[in-house]
Amino acid sequence: MTQINLAAPAPQEDLQTVVQSRTREWHFHIYFLLQSPTEKAAALALRDAVLRLRRDGAFVAVPLHRVNEYPIGPHPAGSYEIWVPDSSFSDVFFYLATNRGDLSVLIHPLTEQQRRDHESRNGWLGKPWPIYLDALPRESDEVPLQYPELRLGWSSAVEDEISLDERRKRGAEVEALLAKDPDAAPAPTE
């Protein structure tokens, strides 16, 4: 009999490692059935709304100019991608979650491990679609930079980063503010 070990690996707790390994850019892929003019129209209306909201300053999101009218790369349907820096992730996520209708949205980080990003670091709004992973490289030498002229995400300036000391200070301030709140779990002391 084969025994399966279901023990999860210990979560990373080192502040510097966590900060340095976080992703700074994301893709949101909006999928639509190629055979459905209604779904395609809904997907394109959502794209236009995102573009107007970006123009008006709601968030930074860059839909790729190309709309895929056929399966391409790992994506099995009609689709388009929206690039989002980490600073706008929450705003774009919530907007798409509440305005996507019945469309499915694949969300994944942009790192040098594109296959892992699509396979196990992904999330879905709506029904998941099968992804053709063989179309993706397992590892690249560098993160695929997009829109460096914006100086956001992977292209942000080092001087704009919050230092580890400032992060520790902010963390201590949050802990102090929550210390007397019975509903907030305290951080371990060791």
XYZ file of N, CA, C and O in Angstrom:
760
model
N 0.848 -1.177 0.000
C 0.000 0.000 0.000
C 0.895 1.243 0.000
O 1.834 1.348 0.768
N 0.577 2.193 -0.864
C 1.317 3.443 -0.934
C 0.760 4.413 0.092
O -0.450 4.597 0.181
N 1.662 5.032 0.828
C 1.239 6.000 1.816
C 1.508 7.400 1.276
O 2.584 7.669 0.726
N 0.546 8.280 1.424
C 0.673 9.645 0.934
C 0.867 10.567 2.123
O 0.099 10.538 3.078
N 1.894 11.394 2.051
C 2.159 12.365 3.102
C 1.431 13.657 2.755
O 1.735 14.297 1.756
N 0.460 14.017 3.566
C -0.325 15.219 3.312
C 0.153 16.413 4.122
O -0.499 17.446 4.142
N 1.293 16.307 4.789
C 1.807 17.408 5.585
C 2.232 18.550 4.671
O 2.958 18.358 3.709
N 1.750 19.722 4.976
C 2.099 20.907 4.191
C 3.474 21.408 4.624
O 3.854 21.276 5.790
N 4.216 21.988 3.704
C 5.507 22.559 4.090
C 5.285 23.744 5.034
O 4.245 24.399 4.991
N 6.255 24.003 5.872
C 6.158 25.131 6.793
C 6.131 26.431 5.988
O 6.908 26.599 5.050
N 5.249 27.343 6.336
C 5.200 28.612 5.607
C 6.447 29.455 5.865
O 7.011 29.433 6.962
N 6.851 30.196 4.855
C 8.006 31.091 4.969
C 7.671 32.215 5.946
O 6.603 32.810 5.879
N 8.584 32.519 6.872
C 8.343 33.560 7.868
C 9.414 34.634 7.894
O 9.284 35.622 8.613
N 10.480 34.470 7.118
C 11.560 35.454 7.128
C 11.126 36.692 6.341
O 10.825 36.606 5.147
N 11.107 37.847 6.994
C 10.617 39.073 6.385
C 11.337 39.394 5.080
O 10.710 39.660 4.052
N 12.664 39.368 5.093
C 13.419 39.723 3.896
C 13.120 38.776 2.738
O 12.898 39.207 1.603
N 13.052 37.488 3.005
C 12.752 36.504 1.961
C 11.358 36.730 1.386
O 11.165 36.707 0.170
N 10.384 36.960 2.245
C 9.008 37.179 1.795
C 8.916 38.450 0.951
O 8.311 38.454 -0.129
N 9.529 39.533 1.409
C 9.473 40.802 0.676
C 10.170 40.670 -0.678
O 9.655 41.103 -1.706
N 11.329 40.040 -0.698
C 12.083 39.929 -1.946
C 11.464 38.935 -2.924
O 11.688 39.040 -4.128
N 10.676 37.994 -2.439
C 10.121 36.979 -3.338
C 8.700 37.290 -3.795
O 8.139 36.553 -4.597
N 8.128 38.377 -3.321
C 6.761 38.698 -3.742
C 6.744 39.077 -5.215
O 7.745 39.513 -5.766
N 5.604 38.909 -5.823
C 5.488 39.320 -7.225
C 5.031 40.761 -7.281
O 4.413 41.272 -6.349
N 5.350 41.404 -8.375
C 5.030 42.823 -8.508
C 4.154 43.124 -9.709
O 3.738 44.257 -9.900
N 3.904 42.093 -10.521
C 3.054 42.282 -11.689
C 2.159 41.062 -11.853
O 2.547 39.948 -11.503
N 0.982 41.304 -12.405
C -0.030 40.264 -12.552
C -0.660 40.328 -13.936
O -0.691 41.391 -14.559
N -1.176 39.205 -14.380
C -2.021 39.141 -15.569
C -3.413 38.691 -15.157
O -3.554 37.767 -14.354
N -4.391 39.331 -15.735
C -5.787 38.917 -15.664
C -6.155 38.561 -17.105
O -6.087 39.434 -17.981
N -6.518 37.311 -17.370
C -6.918 36.883 -18.710
C -8.433 36.706 -18.722
O -8.967 35.870 -17.993
N -9.096 37.492 -19.550
C -10.541 37.421 -19.688
C -10.845 36.435 -20.811
O -10.374 36.616 -21.937
N -11.604 35.391 -20.507
C -11.935 34.356 -21.496
C -13.357 34.534 -22.007
O -14.257 34.941 -21.267
N -13.544 34.173 -23.295
C -14.882 34.156 -23.871
C -14.968 33.030 -24.893
O -13.983 32.672 -25.527
N -16.153 32.459 -25.028
C -16.390 31.417 -26.023
C -16.329 32.038 -27.413
O -17.013 33.028 -27.687
N -15.529 31.449 -28.257
C -15.393 31.963 -29.620
C -16.699 31.877 -30.400
O -16.977 32.695 -31.270
N -17.503 30.864 -30.085
C -18.761 30.650 -30.810
C -19.888 31.565 -30.331
O -20.972 31.551 -30.893
N -19.644 32.339 -29.287
C -20.715 33.144 -28.702
C -20.486 34.638 -28.948
O -19.683 35.267 -28.254
N -21.221 35.212 -29.877
C -21.110 36.658 -30.083
C -21.480 37.451 -28.833
O -20.913 38.514 -28.571
N -22.389 36.915 -28.041
C -22.806 37.596 -26.809
C -21.658 37.655 -25.803
O -21.407 38.699 -25.206
N -20.960 36.519 -25.607
C -19.820 36.504 -24.677
C -18.694 37.396 -25.170
O -18.072 38.103 -24.384
N -18.414 37.348 -26.458
C -17.353 38.193 -26.998
C -17.699 39.669 -26.789
O -16.841 40.458 -26.369
N -18.932 40.040 -27.048
C -19.355 41.427 -26.849
C -19.227 41.836 -25.379
O -18.781 42.946 -25.068
N -19.598 40.941 -24.464
C -19.473 41.233 -23.030
C -18.008 41.406 -22.639
O -17.659 42.312 -21.871
N -17.139 40.554 -23.173
C -15.704 40.649 -22.867
C -15.126 41.965 -23.376
O -14.343 42.620 -22.679
N -15.509 42.361 -24.579
C -14.991 43.608 -25.148
C -15.566 44.832 -24.439
O -14.862 45.834 -24.263
N -16.807 44.753 -23.983
C -17.388 45.855 -23.207
C -16.649 46.009 -21.877
O -16.381 47.132 -21.429
N -16.300 44.884 -21.256
C -15.533 44.928 -20.013
C -14.156 45.544 -20.260
O -13.678 46.365 -19.477
N -13.523 45.171 -21.354
C -12.212 45.734 -21.718
C -12.314 47.249 -21.888
O -11.477 48.002 -21.384
N -13.324 47.718 -22.617
C -13.499 49.151 -22.820
C -13.738 49.877 -21.496
O -13.237 50.988 -21.278
N -14.484 49.254 -20.591
C -14.727 49.861 -19.280
C -13.423 49.981 -18.493
O -13.164 51.012 -17.860
N -12.591 48.941 -18.544
C -11.290 48.987 -17.857
C -10.437 50.115 -18.443
O -9.794 50.874 -17.709
N -10.440 50.239 -19.759
C -9.661 51.307 -20.399
C -10.158 52.695 -19.980
O -9.344 53.593 -19.691
N -11.472 52.892 -19.931
C -12.001 54.188 -19.495
C -11.631 54.467 -18.036
O -11.257 55.590 -17.686
N -11.751 53.448 -17.179
C -11.427 53.634 -15.763
C -9.936 53.910 -15.560
O -9.559 54.699 -14.696
N -9.086 53.273 -16.355
C -7.646 53.595 -16.289
C -7.427 55.045 -16.682
O -6.728 55.792 -16.004
N -8.048 55.453 -17.778
C -7.921 56.839 -18.237
C -8.352 57.817 -17.149
O -7.737 58.866 -16.942
N -9.413 57.462 -16.414
C -9.956 58.349 -15.396
C -9.252 58.235 -14.044
O -9.608 58.945 -13.105
N -8.265 57.325 -13.934
C -7.456 57.243 -12.728
C -7.943 56.291 -11.661
O -7.463 56.338 -10.525
N -8.886 55.408 -11.986
C -9.383 54.462 -10.985
C -8.299 53.480 -10.563
O -8.223 53.080 -9.394
N -7.461 53.074 -11.509
C -6.385 52.114 -11.263
C -5.470 52.099 -12.467
O -5.779 52.711 -13.491
N -4.348 51.408 -12.318
C -3.452 51.184 -13.453
C -3.693 49.759 -13.934
O -3.533 48.803 -13.176
N -4.132 49.643 -15.162
C -4.378 48.342 -15.794
C -4.177 48.544 -17.289
O -4.683 49.513 -17.851
N -3.433 47.634 -17.910
C -3.122 47.782 -19.330
C -3.608 46.549 -20.091
O -2.917 45.533 -20.141
N -4.828 46.628 -20.662
C -5.238 45.538 -21.545
C -4.336 45.523 -22.785
O -4.055 46.574 -23.363
N -3.889 44.339 -23.129
C -3.097 44.193 -24.343
C -3.950 44.630 -25.529
O -5.158 44.381 -25.553
N -3.340 45.298 -26.488
C -4.077 45.792 -27.651
C -4.737 44.639 -28.417
O -5.857 44.763 -28.901
N -4.023 43.506 -28.472
C -4.526 42.349 -29.226
C -5.589 41.596 -28.422
O -5.419 41.300 -27.250
N -6.686 41.281 -29.098
C -7.708 40.378 -28.551
C -7.555 39.076 -29.327
O -7.571 39.070 -30.557
N -7.367 37.984 -28.611
C -7.157 36.683 -29.260
C -8.478 36.128 -29.765
O -9.357 35.798 -28.978
N -8.579 35.995 -31.059
C -9.794 35.493 -31.708
C -9.737 33.977 -31.900
O -10.566 33.408 -32.600
N -8.731 33.343 -31.312
C -8.548 31.892 -31.411
C -7.685 31.477 -30.226
O -7.032 32.320 -29.601
N -7.641 30.197 -29.891
C -6.759 29.753 -28.801
C -5.306 30.112 -29.126
O -4.861 29.967 -30.270
N -4.583 30.599 -28.144
C -3.191 30.984 -28.341
C -2.402 30.668 -27.076
O -2.901 30.849 -25.964
N -1.183 30.176 -27.251
C -0.349 29.819 -26.107
C -1.070 28.833 -25.212
O -1.648 27.855 -25.695
N -1.116 29.102 -23.921
C -1.789 28.167 -23.010
C -3.308 28.364 -22.936
O -4.002 27.593 -22.302
N -3.805 29.404 -23.606
C -5.209 29.789 -23.440
C -6.100 29.101 -24.474
O -5.887 29.243 -25.672
N -7.132 28.366 -24.020
C -7.920 27.498 -24.898
C -9.117 28.154 -25.586
O -9.890 27.471 -26.242
N -9.267 29.456 -25.403
C -10.471 30.108 -25.919
C -10.105 31.500 -26.415
O -8.943 31.899 -26.396
N -11.112 32.246 -26.810
C -10.891 33.657 -27.076
C -10.511 34.325 -25.765
O -11.005 33.947 -24.699
N -9.613 35.298 -25.837
C -9.161 35.925 -24.595
C -8.417 37.219 -24.883
O -8.077 37.525 -26.020
N -8.184 37.951 -23.832
C -7.226 39.058 -23.852
C -6.654 39.161 -22.453
O -7.237 38.684 -21.481
N -5.474 39.776 -22.361
C -4.846 39.902 -21.053
C -4.877 41.353 -20.612
O -4.876 42.276 -21.434
N -4.908 41.500 -19.302
C -4.779 42.812 -18.682
C -3.584 42.735 -17.745
O -3.568 41.925 -16.810
N -2.567 43.569 -17.991
C -1.397 43.656 -17.119
C -1.727 44.609 -15.982
O -2.318 45.680 -16.199
N -1.344 44.210 -14.759
C -1.636 45.019 -13.580
C -0.430 45.003 -12.642
O 0.054 43.925 -12.282
N 0.066 46.175 -12.220
C 1.123 46.197 -11.211
C 0.532 45.873 -9.839
O -0.675 46.046 -9.617
N 1.383 45.428 -8.928
C 0.890 45.051 -7.600
C 0.152 46.192 -6.907
O -0.789 45.958 -6.162
N 0.528 47.427 -7.184
C -0.112 48.571 -6.527
C -1.584 48.738 -6.913
O -2.336 49.402 -6.201
N -2.017 48.141 -8.018
C -3.418 48.229 -8.445
C -4.146 46.893 -8.366
O -5.315 46.797 -8.758
N -3.472 45.863 -7.865
C -4.063 44.521 -7.878
C -5.435 44.483 -7.204
O -6.405 43.985 -7.772
N -5.531 44.976 -6.002
C -6.782 44.889 -5.248
C -7.919 45.608 -5.971
O -9.035 45.088 -6.073
N -7.648 46.797 -6.489
C -8.683 47.567 -7.177
C -9.179 46.843 -8.435
O -10.381 46.778 -8.691
N -8.243 46.312 -9.229
C -8.626 45.631 -10.465
C -9.321 44.312 -10.141
O -10.334 43.966 -10.756
N -8.803 43.573 -9.158
C -9.438 42.312 -8.761
C -10.896 42.550 -8.377
O -11.799 41.869 -8.851
N -11.133 43.518 -7.509
C -12.495 43.768 -7.054
C -13.375 44.243 -8.207
O -14.527 43.815 -8.340
N -12.842 45.112 -9.056
C -13.622 45.591 -10.192
C -14.049 44.419 -11.090
O -15.222 44.297 -11.449
N -13.091 43.559 -11.447
C -13.425 42.426 -12.315
C -14.343 41.432 -11.608
O -15.245 40.867 -12.229
N -14.128 41.214 -10.310
C -14.973 40.271 -9.565
C -16.432 40.722 -9.554
O -17.341 39.893 -9.577
N -16.659 42.014 -9.556
C -18.030 42.522 -9.465
C -18.622 42.945 -10.804
O -19.801 43.293 -10.867
N -17.821 42.906 -11.879
C -18.318 43.380 -13.172
C -18.108 42.402 -14.325
O -18.386 42.732 -15.465
N -17.636 41.184 -14.043
C -17.305 40.239 -15.106
C -18.518 39.492 -15.643
O -18.435 38.812 -16.664
N -19.660 39.581 -14.974
C -20.826 38.817 -15.397
C -20.520 37.335 -15.320
O -20.017 36.850 -14.303
N -20.781 36.602 -16.409
C -20.518 35.156 -16.444
C -19.148 34.821 -17.044
O -18.842 33.644 -17.239
N -18.349 35.816 -17.362
C -17.029 35.563 -17.951
C -16.084 34.968 -16.915
O -16.167 35.291 -15.727
N -15.183 34.127 -17.369
C -14.144 33.574 -16.495
C -12.878 34.398 -16.650
O -12.544 34.861 -17.748
N -12.164 34.563 -15.527
C -10.938 35.350 -15.518
C -9.844 34.529 -14.845
O -9.977 34.144 -13.679
N -8.771 34.257 -15.581
C -7.579 33.619 -15.021
C -6.675 34.715 -14.484
O -6.396 35.695 -15.184
N -6.208 34.546 -13.255
C -5.308 35.513 -12.626
C -4.024 34.782 -12.276
O -4.070 33.706 -11.671
N -2.889 35.351 -12.667
C -1.615 34.738 -12.299
C -0.529 35.802 -12.171
O -0.608 36.855 -12.810
N 0.477 35.528 -11.351
C 1.592 36.466 -11.225
C 2.510 36.370 -12.437
O 2.447 35.407 -13.201
N 3.350 37.364 -12.591
C 4.384 37.356 -13.629
C 5.732 37.184 -12.946
O 6.195 38.084 -12.242
N 6.319 36.014 -13.131
C 7.651 35.749 -12.598
C 8.457 35.063 -13.689
O 7.970 34.852 -14.802
N 9.672 34.679 -13.356
C 10.502 33.954 -14.324
C 10.057 32.496 -14.475
O 10.569 31.771 -15.306
N 9.086 32.072 -13.693
C 8.569 30.698 -13.758
C 7.145 30.717 -14.322
O 6.166 30.484 -13.620
N 7.047 30.979 -15.629
C 5.744 31.173 -16.257
C 4.833 29.956 -16.131
O 3.626 30.094 -15.905
N 5.410 28.775 -16.267
C 4.576 27.573 -16.187
C 3.972 27.426 -14.793
O 2.778 27.177 -14.641
N 4.791 27.593 -13.767
C 4.286 27.501 -12.394
C 3.256 28.606 -12.115
O 2.262 28.389 -11.429
N 3.489 29.801 -12.677
C 2.540 30.903 -12.492
C 1.149 30.518 -12.995
O 0.143 30.814 -12.352
N 1.093 29.864 -14.158
C -0.185 29.467 -14.747
C -0.759 28.198 -14.118
O -1.969 27.994 -14.112
N 0.113 27.329 -13.599
C -0.310 26.015 -13.115
C -0.715 26.001 -11.646
O -1.773 25.485 -11.291
N 0.106 26.571 -10.774
C -0.170 26.427 -9.345
C -0.191 27.750 -8.578
O -0.543 27.766 -7.408
N 0.165 28.831 -9.221
C 0.105 30.142 -8.564
C -1.055 30.964 -9.117
O -1.066 32.175 -9.020
N -2.002 30.295 -9.702
C -3.098 30.993 -10.363
C -4.350 31.015 -9.502
O -4.428 30.360 -8.476
N -5.295 31.780 -9.946
C -6.614 31.815 -9.332
C -7.628 32.131 -10.415
O -7.262 32.548 -11.520
N -8.867 31.897 -10.107
C -9.931 32.110 -11.087
C -11.058 32.923 -10.488
O -11.420 32.734 -9.321
N -11.617 33.785 -11.302
C -12.931 34.367 -11.046
C -13.842 33.665 -12.036
O -13.578 33.677 -13.238
N -14.873 33.021 -11.556
C -15.736 32.257 -12.441
C -15.223 30.847 -12.632
O -14.356 30.368 -11.904
N -15.780 30.189 -13.621
C -15.457 28.789 -13.882
C -14.048 28.647 -14.457
O -13.701 29.303 -15.431
N -13.218 27.767 -13.875
C -11.868 27.537 -14.430
C -11.929 26.862 -15.796
O -12.819 26.062 -16.065
N -10.986 27.195 -16.635
C -10.821 26.579 -17.948
C -9.551 25.742 -17.917
O -8.630 26.043 -17.149
N -9.451 24.720 -18.744
C -8.192 23.967 -18.821
C -7.120 24.824 -19.502
O -7.407 25.563 -20.436
N -5.916 24.739 -18.991
C -4.794 25.512 -19.531
C -3.820 24.544 -20.188
O -3.496 23.498 -19.613
N -3.320 24.879 -21.363
C -2.361 24.044 -22.076
C -0.949 24.435 -21.630
O -0.302 25.316 -22.206
N -0.458 23.760 -20.597
C 0.805 24.134 -19.968
C 2.036 23.854 -20.824
O 3.061 24.509 -20.657
N 1.957 22.893 -21.744
C 3.122 22.573 -22.578
C 3.564 23.757 -23.431
O 4.687 23.785 -23.932
N 2.708 24.745 -23.610
C 3.039 25.917 -24.410
C 3.932 26.903 -23.656
O 4.400 27.875 -24.233
N 4.168 26.642 -22.374
C 4.909 27.590 -21.536
C 6.279 27.063 -21.142
O 6.420 25.887 -20.817
N 7.275 27.940 -21.097
C 8.584 27.508 -20.593
C 8.515 27.287 -19.082
O 7.756 27.944 -18.386
N 9.297 26.338 -18.605
C 9.339 26.085 -17.153
C 10.069 27.196 -16.413
O 9.700 27.565 -15.311
N 11.116 27.723 -16.999
C 11.957 28.706 -16.313
C 12.547 29.656 -17.345
O 12.918 29.252 -18.432
N 12.613 30.923 -17.010
C 13.274 31.928 -17.831
C 14.418 32.517 -17.024
O 14.483 32.353 -15.806
N 15.294 33.224 -17.691
C 16.406 33.865 -16.991
C 15.978 35.131 -16.272
O 16.648 35.586 -15.354
N 14.875 35.709 -16.705
C 14.429 36.952 -16.084
C 12.913 37.063 -16.150
O 12.253 36.374 -16.921
N 12.397 37.965 -15.348
C 10.971 38.245 -15.348
C 10.640 38.993 -16.634
O 11.355 39.919 -17.008
N 9.561 38.606 -17.321
C 9.200 39.323 -18.549
C 8.631 40.709 -18.222
O 7.489 40.833 -17.791
N 9.451 41.736 -18.384
C 9.022 43.101 -18.047
C 8.000 43.602 -19.056
O 8.149 43.415 -20.257
N 7.002 44.248 -18.538
C 6.005 44.897 -19.387
C 5.843 46.334 -18.921
O 5.810 46.599 -17.725
N 5.772 47.241 -19.832
C 5.504 48.650 -19.581
C 6.479 49.287 -18.587
O 6.062 49.937 -17.622
N 7.782 49.135 -18.811
C 8.762 49.728 -17.884
C 8.662 51.246 -17.813
O 9.068 51.843 -16.811
N 8.109 51.869 -18.855
C 7.963 53.325 -18.846
C 7.053 53.815 -17.715
O 7.113 54.975 -17.303
N 6.227 52.939 -17.180
C 5.350 53.311 -16.062
C 6.084 53.328 -14.718
O 5.572 53.868 -13.746
N 7.249 52.686 -14.664
C 8.032 52.591 -13.417
C 7.194 52.015 -12.273
O 7.256 52.468 -11.135
N 6.417 50.995 -12.613
C 5.595 50.280 -11.635
C 5.955 48.813 -11.688
O 6.610 48.352 -12.618
N 5.496 48.046 -10.721
C 5.765 46.617 -10.720
C 7.263 46.349 -10.668
O 7.984 46.938 -9.868
N 7.733 45.443 -11.540
C 9.150 45.079 -11.555
C 10.032 46.249 -11.964
O 11.239 46.231 -11.709
N 9.473 47.267 -12.589
C 10.257 48.411 -13.045
C 10.242 49.572 -12.056
O 10.730 50.650 -12.363
N 9.687 49.367 -10.872
C 9.653 50.451 -9.889
C 11.065 50.725 -9.373
O 11.927 49.851 -9.370
N 11.278 51.950 -8.958
C 12.593 52.375 -8.485
C 12.868 51.816 -7.087
O 11.967 51.761 -6.239
N 14.092 51.410 -6.866
C 14.498 50.858 -5.563
C 14.227 51.859 -4.449
O 13.791 51.483 -3.350
N 14.445 53.134 -4.709
C 14.230 54.150 -3.670
C 12.754 54.295 -3.282
O 12.439 54.863 -2.240
N 11.854 53.783 -4.105
C 10.429 53.819 -3.775
C 10.010 52.666 -2.862
O 8.883 52.645 -2.368
N 10.882 51.710 -2.663
C 10.592 50.548 -1.818
C 10.565 50.942 -0.340
O 11.331 51.803 0.101
N 9.725 50.284 0.404
C 9.699 50.460 1.857
C 10.799 49.582 2.436
O 10.882 48.391 2.116
N 11.634 50.150 3.283
C 12.747 49.383 3.864
C 12.216 48.326 4.828
O 11.080 48.421 5.329
N 13.060 47.343 5.108
C 12.669 46.309 6.069
C 12.456 46.915 7.448
O 11.534 46.514 8.177
N 13.280 47.883 7.825
C 13.108 48.538 9.127
C 11.764 49.273 9.206
O 11.079 49.218 10.227
N 11.398 49.957 8.118
C 10.112 50.657 8.098
C 8.968 49.652 8.153
O 7.957 49.884 8.829
N 9.119 48.510 7.489
C 8.083 47.478 7.559
C 7.936 46.962 8.993
O 6.820 46.767 9.473
N 9.070 46.718 9.660
C 9.012 46.244 11.054
C 8.335 47.280 11.946
O 7.526 46.940 12.824
N 8.657 48.544 11.736
C 8.055 49.623 12.528
C 6.539 49.651 12.305
O 5.770 49.728 13.265
N 6.108 49.572 11.064
C 4.673 49.575 10.768
C 3.988 48.351 11.365
O 2.882 48.443 11.888
N 4.662 47.201 11.284
C 4.106 45.983 11.870
C 3.918 46.121 13.375
O 2.884 45.714 13.924
N 4.913 46.700 14.050
C 4.815 46.902 15.496
C 3.676 47.864 15.833
O 2.960 47.666 16.829
N 3.496 48.895 15.006
C 2.407 49.842 15.245
C 1.045 49.163 15.097
O 0.134 49.403 15.896
N 0.903 48.316 14.108
C -0.362 47.587 13.923
C -0.604 46.663 15.112
O -1.719 46.601 15.648
N 0.434 45.935 15.537
C 0.288 45.041 16.702
C -0.143 45.825 17.937
O -1.029 45.378 18.682
N 0.440 46.989 18.161
C 0.094 47.799 19.331
C -1.361 48.264 19.252
O -2.080 48.249 20.262
N -1.795 48.677 18.073
C -3.175 49.145 17.925
C -4.189 48.018 18.131
O -5.300 48.249 18.600
N -3.808 46.803 17.770
C -4.734 45.667 17.879
C -4.612 44.903 19.200
O -5.396 43.987 19.451
N -3.671 45.282 20.040
C -3.382 44.524 21.260
C -4.597 44.338 22.164
O -4.735 43.304 22.811
N -5.492 45.297 22.208
C -6.645 45.202 23.107
C -7.925 44.780 22.393
O -8.986 44.753 23.008
N -7.820 44.452 21.128
C -9.006 44.026 20.372
C -9.166 42.518 20.549
O -8.327 41.740 20.089
N -10.237 42.069 21.207
C -10.398 40.638 21.482
C -10.623 39.787 20.226
O -10.427 38.577 20.266
N -11.024 40.405 19.130
C -11.270 39.638 17.912
C -10.024 39.497 17.036
O -10.019 38.695 16.101
N -8.992 40.267 17.312
C -7.771 40.213 16.501
C -6.769 39.260 17.151
O -6.397 39.432 18.310
N -6.355 38.269 16.403
C -5.348 37.327 16.919
C -4.012 38.040 17.029
O -3.597 38.744 16.101
N -3.310 37.869 18.143
C -1.988 38.489 18.275
C -0.935 37.673 17.563
O -1.074 36.458 17.403
N 0.114 38.347 17.116
C 1.237 37.648 16.494
C 1.969 36.835 17.553
O 2.011 37.231 18.721
N 2.541 35.690 17.184
C 3.332 34.928 18.145
C 4.481 35.773 18.697
O 5.024 36.623 18.002
N 4.854 35.535 19.959
C 5.915 36.339 20.575
C 7.313 35.769 20.346
O 8.290 36.459 20.536
N 7.425 34.489 19.952
C 8.764 33.927 19.729
C 9.288 34.258 18.361
O 8.675 34.657 17.456
